[in-house]
Amino acid sequence: GNSVTQMEGPVTLSEEAFLTINCTYTATGYPSLFWYVQYPGEGLQLLLKATKADDKGSNKGFEATYRKETTSFHLEKGSVQVSDSAVYFCALSASTGFQKLVFGTGTRLLVSP
Amino acid sequence: GAGVSQTPSNKVTEKGKYVELRCDPISGHTALYWYRQSLGQGPEFLIYFQGTGAADDSGLPNDRFFAVRPEGSVSTLKIQRTERGDSAVYLCASSLLAVVDPRLNTEAFFGQGTRLTVV
């Protein structure tokens, strides 16, 4: 079946450090890929997405590129801020249209000043 | 409303009791989803509605779980004979699925969830 594997956390960084959170997936066909973020006390929010191979999703300084050859969708940010501290979830949707999402287990990011 | 609203935000119930969890989706969103998030895990799909009908209920764990959306807007997730293993955060999400023009489709917007604790 479809599945998502992402690196375990917590990831602890100092402000302005470079961030990578790894995500790989297993799916039949051509899924859409997503990163969701959950800030403390808030609901899940879509951070970025990519719907086909080689697409790059970007938002708020975060980027992820859909790599079909390596079945990966790693999240990167060049310079993290304390306000980026949150739990990040990689997810896929194998269906077009409706959002039946398969999530990874989440990676907690802690950024210190 | 401005976002997906879930009530109650917290629910503590005794083992064996019946509970109902409510979800108010974003106005105009045709699709509604329920997910369950256990501690330390990512959300797991339970059921999806398009309009009033359950289009995919493959994630419901057993027949103690049931969900309805009678008027195509508000949905209720119902759990009978609760067990301690049902303790989790139950998330609701909604999205627009435009049958005529798929370019209008939106991503899923999530509520803040209902934390269910079965004691």
PDB file of C-alpha atoms in Angstrom:
ATOM      1  CA  GLY A   1       0.000   0.000   0.000  1.00  0.00           C
ATOM      2  CA  ASN A   2       0.919   3.647  -0.032  1.00  0.00           C
ATOM      3  CA  SER A   3       3.191   4.878   2.722  1.00  0.00           C
ATOM      4  CA  VAL A   4       5.366   7.804   3.773  1.00  0.00           C
ATOM      5  CA  THR A   5       8.569   7.610   5.789  1.00  0.00           C
ATOM      6  CA  GLN A   6      10.131  10.683   7.314  1.00  0.00           C
ATOM      7  CA  MET A   7      13.094  11.217   9.561  1.00  0.00           C
ATOM      8  CA  GLU A   8      12.552  10.971  13.254  1.00  0.00           C
ATOM      9  CA  GLY A   9      12.931  13.987  15.436  1.00  0.00           C
ATOM     10  CA  PRO A  10      13.353  16.071  17.234  1.00  0.00           C
ATOM     11  CA  VAL A  11      15.552  18.120  14.966  1.00  0.00           C
ATOM     12  CA  THR A  12      17.279  20.787  17.035  1.00  0.00           C
ATOM     13  CA  LEU A  13      18.849  23.768  15.273  1.00  0.00           C
ATOM     14  CA  SER A  14      20.100  27.219  16.068  1.00  0.00           C
ATOM     15  CA  GLU A  15      18.481  30.209  14.425  1.00  0.00           C
ATOM     16  CA  GLU A  16      19.701  30.834  10.850  1.00  0.00           C
ATOM     17  CA  ALA A  17      20.858  27.238  10.406  1.00  0.00           C
ATOM     18  CA  PHE A  18      20.043  25.210   7.280  1.00  0.00           C
ATOM     19  CA  LEU A  19      17.189  22.736   7.593  1.00  0.00           C
ATOM     20  CA  THR A  20      16.577  19.443   5.839  1.00  0.00           C
ATOM     21  CA  ILE A  21      13.830  17.027   6.823  1.00  0.00           C
ATOM     22  CA  ASN A  22      13.911  13.857   4.771  1.00  0.00           C
ATOM     23  CA  CYS A  23      10.781  12.253   3.354  1.00  0.00           C
ATOM     24  CA  THR A  24      10.457   9.228   1.095  1.00  0.00           C
ATOM     25  CA  TYR A  25       7.332   7.598  -0.165  1.00  0.00           C
ATOM     26  CA  THR A  26       5.947   4.385  -1.619  1.00  0.00           C
ATOM     27  CA  ALA A  27       2.992   4.635  -3.956  1.00  0.00           C
ATOM     28  CA  THR A  28       1.597   3.250  -7.152  1.00  0.00           C
ATOM     29  CA  GLY A  29       1.093   5.685  -9.967  1.00  0.00           C
ATOM     30  CA  TYR A  30       1.770   9.377  -9.605  1.00  0.00           C
ATOM     31  CA  PRO A  31       0.756  10.721  -6.212  1.00  0.00           C
ATOM     32  CA  SER A  32       0.615  14.337  -5.169  1.00  0.00           C
ATOM     33  CA  LEU A  33       3.001  15.197  -2.332  1.00  0.00           C
ATOM     34  CA  PHE A  34       2.515  17.608   0.547  1.00  0.00           C
ATOM     35  CA  TRP A  35       4.177  19.077   3.586  1.00  0.00           C
ATOM     36  CA  TYR A  36       1.869  20.061   6.422  1.00  0.00           C
ATOM     37  CA  VAL A  37       2.942  21.966   9.534  1.00  0.00           C
ATOM     38  CA  GLN A  38       1.428  21.971  13.001  1.00  0.00           C
ATOM     39  CA  TYR A  39       2.406  24.907  15.182  1.00  0.00           C
ATOM     40  CA  PRO A  40       1.926  24.570  18.945  1.00  0.00           C
ATOM     41  CA  GLY A  41      -1.761  24.808  19.832  1.00  0.00           C
ATOM     42  CA  GLU A  42      -2.879  25.073  16.215  1.00  0.00           C
ATOM     43  CA  GLY A  43      -4.341  22.781  13.576  1.00  0.00           C
ATOM     44  CA  LEU A  44      -2.556  21.236  10.623  1.00  0.00           C
ATOM     45  CA  GLN A  45      -1.780  23.735   7.873  1.00  0.00           C
ATOM     46  CA  LEU A  46      -0.667  23.041   4.342  1.00  0.00           C
ATOM     47  CA  LEU A  47       2.875  24.363   3.911  1.00  0.00           C
ATOM     48  CA  LEU A  48       3.557  23.395   0.296  1.00  0.00           C
ATOM     49  CA  LYS A  49       2.724  20.814  -2.316  1.00  0.00           C
ATOM     50  CA  ALA A  50       3.838  19.335  -5.635  1.00  0.00           C
ATOM     51  CA  THR A  51       1.638  17.396  -7.995  1.00  0.00           C
ATOM     52  CA  LYS A  52       4.051  15.922 -10.530  1.00  0.00           C
ATOM     53  CA  ALA A  53       7.638  14.838 -10.911  1.00  0.00           C
ATOM     54  CA  ASP A  54      10.287  17.594 -10.780  1.00  0.00           C
ATOM     55  CA  ASP A  55       7.773  20.134  -9.482  1.00  0.00           C
ATOM     56  CA  LYS A  56       9.097  22.318  -6.684  1.00  0.00           C
ATOM     57  CA  GLY A  57       6.718  23.476  -3.991  1.00  0.00           C
ATOM     58  CA  SER A  58       7.689  26.551  -1.990  1.00  0.00           C
ATOM     59  CA  ASN A  59       6.234  28.725   0.734  1.00  0.00           C
ATOM     60  CA  LYS A  60       7.561  30.897   3.584  1.00  0.00           C
ATOM     61  CA  GLY A  61      11.154  30.151   2.568  1.00  0.00           C
ATOM     62  CA  PHE A  62      10.596  26.374   2.625  1.00  0.00           C
ATOM     63  CA  GLU A  63      11.097  24.293  -0.513  1.00  0.00           C
ATOM     64  CA  ALA A  64      10.641  20.674  -1.543  1.00  0.00           C
ATOM     65  CA  THR A  65      11.187  19.036  -4.938  1.00  0.00           C
ATOM     66  CA  TYR A  66       9.214  16.002  -6.122  1.00  0.00           C
ATOM     67  CA  ARG A  67      11.876  13.431  -7.086  1.00  0.00           C
ATOM     68  CA  LYS A  68      10.312  10.421  -8.711  1.00  0.00           C
ATOM     69  CA  GLU A  69      13.615   8.662  -9.349  1.00  0.00           C
ATOM     70  CA  THR A  70      14.413   8.609  -5.629  1.00  0.00           C
ATOM     71  CA  THR A  71      10.756   8.673  -4.452  1.00  0.00           C
ATOM     72  CA  SER A  72      11.599  11.595  -2.204  1.00  0.00           C
ATOM     73  CA  PHE A  73      10.199  14.978  -1.210  1.00  0.00           C
ATOM     74  CA  HIS A  74      12.708  16.436   1.225  1.00  0.00           C
ATOM     75  CA  LEU A  75      11.852  19.704   2.980  1.00  0.00           C
ATOM     76  CA  GLU A  76      14.535  22.407   3.070  1.00  0.00           C
ATOM     77  CA  LYS A  77      14.938  25.922   4.364  1.00  0.00           C
ATOM     78  CA  GLY A  78      18.077  27.993   4.083  1.00  0.00           C
ATOM     79  CA  SER A  79      17.787  29.890   7.359  1.00  0.00           C
ATOM     80  CA  VAL A  80      15.377  28.793  10.070  1.00  0.00           C
ATOM     81  CA  GLN A  81      13.776  31.072  12.621  1.00  0.00           C
ATOM     82  CA  VAL A  82      12.554  30.409  16.140  1.00  0.00           C
ATOM     83  CA  SER A  83       9.012  30.808  14.802  1.00  0.00           C
ATOM     84  CA  ASP A  84       9.547  27.767  12.560  1.00  0.00           C
ATOM     85  CA  SER A  85       9.487  25.513  15.618  1.00  0.00           C
ATOM     86  CA  ALA A  86       6.654  23.092  14.926  1.00  0.00           C
ATOM     87  CA  VAL A  87       5.876  19.523  13.856  1.00  0.00           C
ATOM     88  CA  TYR A  88       6.212  18.888  10.131  1.00  0.00           C
ATOM     89  CA  PHE A  89       4.300  16.122   8.349  1.00  0.00           C
ATOM     90  CA  CYS A  90       5.034  14.747   4.905  1.00  0.00           C
ATOM     91  CA  ALA A  91       1.992  13.317   3.131  1.00  0.00           C
ATOM     92  CA  LEU A  92       0.833  11.921  -0.166  1.00  0.00           C
ATOM     93  CA  SER A  93      -2.471  11.616  -1.963  1.00  0.00           C
ATOM     94  CA  ALA A  94      -2.807   8.933  -4.572  1.00  0.00           C
ATOM     95  CA  SER A  95      -6.202  10.189  -5.684  1.00  0.00           C
ATOM     96  CA  THR A  96      -6.851  13.141  -7.909  1.00  0.00           C
ATOM     97  CA  GLY A  97      -9.319  15.536  -6.454  1.00  0.00           C
ATOM     98  CA  PHE A  98     -10.262  14.322  -3.049  1.00  0.00           C
ATOM     99  CA  GLN A  99      -7.679  14.507  -0.323  1.00  0.00           C
ATOM    100  CA  LYS A 100      -7.300  11.010   1.062  1.00  0.00           C
ATOM    101  CA  LEU A 101      -3.947  11.750   2.606  1.00  0.00           C
ATOM    102  CA  VAL A 102      -1.371   9.265   3.856  1.00  0.00           C
ATOM    103  CA  PHE A 103       0.856  10.945   6.441  1.00  0.00           C
ATOM    104  CA  GLY A 104       4.281  10.239   7.830  1.00  0.00           C
ATOM    105  CA  THR A 105       4.793  10.161  11.574  1.00  0.00           C
ATOM    106  CA  GLY A 106       5.899  13.781  11.788  1.00  0.00           C
ATOM    107  CA  THR A 107       9.196  15.468  12.640  1.00  0.00           C
ATOM    108  CA  ARG A 108       9.439  17.960  15.477  1.00  0.00           C
ATOM    109  CA  LEU A 109      11.685  20.945  14.763  1.00  0.00           C
ATOM    110  CA  LEU A 110      13.051  22.968  17.649  1.00  0.00           C
ATOM    111  CA  VAL A 111      14.864  26.199  16.791  1.00  0.00           C
ATOM    112  CA  SER A 112      16.750  28.015  19.528  1.00  0.00           C
ATOM    113  CA  PRO A 113      17.824  31.688  19.448  1.00  0.00           C
TER     114      PRO A 113
ATOM    115  CA  GLY B   1     -17.215  30.254   9.208  1.00  0.00           C
ATOM    116  CA  ALA B   2     -13.651  31.232   8.549  1.00  0.00           C
ATOM    117  CA  GLY B   3     -12.217  27.800   9.215  1.00  0.00           C
ATOM    118  CA  VAL B   4     -13.088  24.231  10.110  1.00  0.00           C
ATOM    119  CA  SER B   5     -14.602  24.113  13.573  1.00  0.00           C
ATOM    120  CA  GLN B   6     -14.636  21.024  15.770  1.00  0.00           C
ATOM    121  CA  THR B   7     -16.493  20.562  19.027  1.00  0.00           C
ATOM    122  CA  PRO B   8     -15.825  19.729  21.733  1.00  0.00           C
ATOM    123  CA  SER B   9     -12.113  20.480  21.829  1.00  0.00           C
ATOM    124  CA  ASN B  10     -11.679  17.929  24.598  1.00  0.00           C
ATOM    125  CA  LYS B  11     -13.819  14.985  25.611  1.00  0.00           C
ATOM    126  CA  VAL B  12     -13.238  12.582  28.485  1.00  0.00           C
ATOM    127  CA  THR B  13     -15.496   9.565  28.618  1.00  0.00           C
ATOM    128  CA  GLU B  14     -15.692   6.277  30.448  1.00  0.00           C
ATOM    129  CA  LYS B  15     -14.972   2.990  28.742  1.00  0.00           C
ATOM    130  CA  GLY B  16     -18.121   1.595  27.179  1.00  0.00           C
ATOM    131  CA  LYS B  17     -19.853   4.941  26.721  1.00  0.00           C
ATOM    132  CA  TYR B  18     -21.092   6.468  23.466  1.00  0.00           C
ATOM    133  CA  VAL B  19     -19.596   9.720  22.127  1.00  0.00           C
ATOM    134  CA  GLU B  20     -20.338  12.125  19.306  1.00  0.00           C
ATOM    135  CA  LEU B  21     -17.786  14.474  17.789  1.00  0.00           C
ATOM    136  CA  ARG B  22     -18.944  17.358  15.631  1.00  0.00           C
ATOM    137  CA  CYS B  23     -17.337  19.051  12.633  1.00  0.00           C
ATOM    138  CA  ASP B  24     -18.411  22.279  10.933  1.00  0.00           C
ATOM    139  CA  PRO B  25     -16.569  22.543   7.606  1.00  0.00           C
ATOM    140  CA  ILE B  26     -15.682  25.672   5.703  1.00  0.00           C
ATOM    141  CA  SER B  27     -18.785  27.060   4.060  1.00  0.00           C
ATOM    142  CA  GLY B  28     -19.157  25.861   0.482  1.00  0.00           C
ATOM    143  CA  HIS B  29     -16.714  22.967   0.826  1.00  0.00           C
ATOM    144  CA  THR B  30     -18.220  19.859  -0.689  1.00  0.00           C
ATOM    145  CA  ALA B  31     -15.789  17.293   0.677  1.00  0.00           C
ATOM    146  CA  LEU B  32     -15.336  16.465   4.349  1.00  0.00           C
ATOM    147  CA  TYR B  33     -12.784  14.117   5.885  1.00  0.00           C
ATOM    148  CA  TRP B  34     -12.213  12.546   9.278  1.00  0.00           C
ATOM    149  CA  TYR B  35      -8.747  11.513  10.433  1.00  0.00           C
ATOM    150  CA  ARG B  36      -7.469  10.081  13.708  1.00  0.00           C
ATOM    151  CA  GLN B  37      -4.105  11.004  15.186  1.00  0.00           C
ATOM    152  CA  SER B  38      -2.668   8.863  17.939  1.00  0.00           C
ATOM    153  CA  LEU B  39       0.132  10.152  20.148  1.00  0.00           C
ATOM    154  CA  GLY B  40       3.397  10.417  18.255  1.00  0.00           C
ATOM    155  CA  GLN B  41       1.844   9.393  14.956  1.00  0.00           C
ATOM    156  CA  GLY B  42       0.647  11.105  11.833  1.00  0.00           C
ATOM    157  CA  PRO B  43      -3.055  11.427  11.104  1.00  0.00           C
ATOM    158  CA  GLU B  44      -4.752   8.319   9.714  1.00  0.00           C
ATOM    159  CA  PHE B  45      -7.650   8.518   7.289  1.00  0.00           C
ATOM    160  CA  LEU B  46     -11.018   7.327   8.566  1.00  0.00           C
ATOM    161  CA  ILE B  47     -13.766   8.419   6.164  1.00  0.00           C
ATOM    162  CA  TYR B  48     -14.522  10.911   3.408  1.00  0.00           C
ATOM    163  CA  PHE B  49     -17.826  12.486   2.390  1.00  0.00           C
ATOM    164  CA  GLN B  50     -18.658  14.103  -0.898  1.00  0.00           C
ATOM    165  CA  GLY B  51     -21.903  15.910  -0.207  1.00  0.00           C
ATOM    166  CA  THR B  52     -24.131  13.807   2.012  1.00  0.00           C
ATOM    167  CA  GLY B  53     -22.763  10.413   1.086  1.00  0.00           C
ATOM    168  CA  ALA B  54     -19.765   8.563   2.453  1.00  0.00           C
ATOM    169  CA  ALA B  55     -17.626   8.108  -0.654  1.00  0.00           C
ATOM    170  CA  ASP B  56     -14.872   6.177   1.106  1.00  0.00           C
ATOM    171  CA  ASP B  57     -15.136   4.713   4.613  1.00  0.00           C
ATOM    172  CA  SER B  58     -12.257   2.281   4.262  1.00  0.00           C
ATOM    173  CA  GLY B  59     -10.374   3.750   7.217  1.00  0.00           C
ATOM    174  CA  LEU B  60     -13.041   3.176   9.860  1.00  0.00           C
ATOM    175  CA  PRO B  61     -11.437   0.646  12.223  1.00  0.00           C
ATOM    176  CA  ASN B  62     -14.568  -1.352  13.052  1.00  0.00           C
ATOM    177  CA  ASP B  63     -18.349  -1.148  13.234  1.00  0.00           C
ATOM    178  CA  ARG B  64     -18.268   0.825  16.481  1.00  0.00           C
ATOM    179  CA  PHE B  65     -17.360   3.852  14.391  1.00  0.00           C
ATOM    180  CA  PHE B  66     -19.926   5.622  12.251  1.00  0.00           C
ATOM    181  CA  ALA B  67     -20.163   9.070  10.678  1.00  0.00           C
ATOM    182  CA  VAL B  68     -22.971  11.047   9.106  1.00  0.00           C
ATOM    183  CA  ARG B  69     -23.355  14.238   7.137  1.00  0.00           C
ATOM    184  CA  PRO B  70     -27.110  14.457   6.608  1.00  0.00           C
ATOM    185  CA  GLU B  71     -27.343  17.872   4.951  1.00  0.00           C
ATOM    186  CA  GLY B  72     -23.995  17.946   3.241  1.00  0.00           C
ATOM    187  CA  SER B  73     -22.457  20.385   5.700  1.00  0.00           C
ATOM    188  CA  VAL B  74     -21.990  19.520   9.391  1.00  0.00           C
ATOM    189  CA  SER B  75     -20.729  16.036  10.136  1.00  0.00           C
ATOM    190  CA  THR B  76     -20.830  13.925  13.281  1.00  0.00           C
ATOM    191  CA  LEU B  77     -18.452  11.086  14.077  1.00  0.00           C
ATOM    192  CA  LYS B  78     -20.084   8.598  16.415  1.00  0.00           C
ATOM    193  CA  ILE B  79     -18.240   6.023  18.482  1.00  0.00           C
ATOM    194  CA  GLN B  80     -20.143   3.319  20.345  1.00  0.00           C
ATOM    195  CA  ARG B  81     -18.895   1.286  23.304  1.00  0.00           C
ATOM    196  CA  THR B  82     -15.694   3.305  23.529  1.00  0.00           C
ATOM    197  CA  GLU B  83     -12.452   1.536  24.379  1.00  0.00           C
ATOM    198  CA  ARG B  84      -9.247   2.943  25.854  1.00  0.00           C
ATOM    199  CA  GLY B  85      -7.563   2.354  22.502  1.00  0.00           C
ATOM    200  CA  ASP B  86      -9.916   4.888  20.934  1.00  0.00           C
ATOM    201  CA  SER B  87      -8.115   7.665  22.814  1.00  0.00           C
ATOM    202  CA  ALA B  88      -6.654   9.993  20.190  1.00  0.00           C
ATOM    203  CA  VAL B  89      -7.113  13.372  18.529  1.00  0.00           C
ATOM    204  CA  TYR B  90      -9.873  13.221  15.931  1.00  0.00           C
ATOM    205  CA  LEU B  91      -9.296  15.647  13.094  1.00  0.00           C
ATOM    206  CA  CYS B  92     -11.790  16.933  10.583  1.00  0.00           C
ATOM    207  CA  ALA B  93     -10.884  18.571   7.295  1.00  0.00           C
ATOM    208  CA  SER B  94     -12.798  19.976   4.366  1.00  0.00           C
ATOM    209  CA  SER B  95     -12.008  20.862   0.780  1.00  0.00           C
ATOM    210  CA  LEU B  96     -13.721  22.043  -2.335  1.00  0.00           C
ATOM    211  CA  LEU B  97     -14.120  19.406  -5.005  1.00  0.00           C
ATOM    212  CA  ALA B  98     -15.373  21.105  -8.159  1.00  0.00           C
ATOM    213  CA  VAL B  99     -16.898  18.470 -10.399  1.00  0.00           C
ATOM    214  CA  VAL B 100     -17.219  20.780 -13.388  1.00  0.00           C
ATOM    215  CA  ASP B 101     -13.787  22.400 -13.252  1.00  0.00           C
ATOM    216  CA  PRO B 102     -11.082  20.492 -11.302  1.00  0.00           C
ATOM    217  CA  ARG B 103      -8.867  23.563 -11.427  1.00  0.00           C
ATOM    218  CA  LEU B 104     -11.039  24.960  -8.646  1.00  0.00           C
ATOM    219  CA  ASN B 105     -10.195  22.089  -6.314  1.00  0.00           C
ATOM    220  CA  THR B 106      -8.578  23.120  -3.059  1.00  0.00           C
ATOM    221  CA  GLU B 107      -6.363  21.342  -0.621  1.00  0.00           C
ATOM    222  CA  ALA B 108      -7.772  20.021   2.646  1.00  0.00           C
ATOM    223  CA  PHE B 109      -8.138  22.534   5.494  1.00  0.00           C
ATOM    224  CA  PHE B 110      -7.979  21.013   8.957  1.00  0.00           C
ATOM    225  CA  GLY B 111      -9.703  21.859  12.200  1.00  0.00           C
ATOM    226  CA  GLN B 112      -7.866  21.865  15.519  1.00  0.00           C
ATOM    227  CA  GLY B 113      -9.271  18.501  16.444  1.00  0.00           C
ATOM    228  CA  THR B 114     -11.116  16.906  19.327  1.00  0.00           C
ATOM    229  CA  ARG B 115      -8.940  15.206  21.909  1.00  0.00           C
ATOM    230  CA  LEU B 116     -10.815  12.104  23.068  1.00  0.00           C
ATOM    231  CA  THR B 117      -9.694  10.378  26.250  1.00  0.00           C
ATOM    232  CA  VAL B 118     -11.341   7.122  27.271  1.00  0.00           C
ATOM    233  CA  VAL B 119     -10.754   6.242  30.914  1.00  0.00           C
TER     234      VAL B 119
END
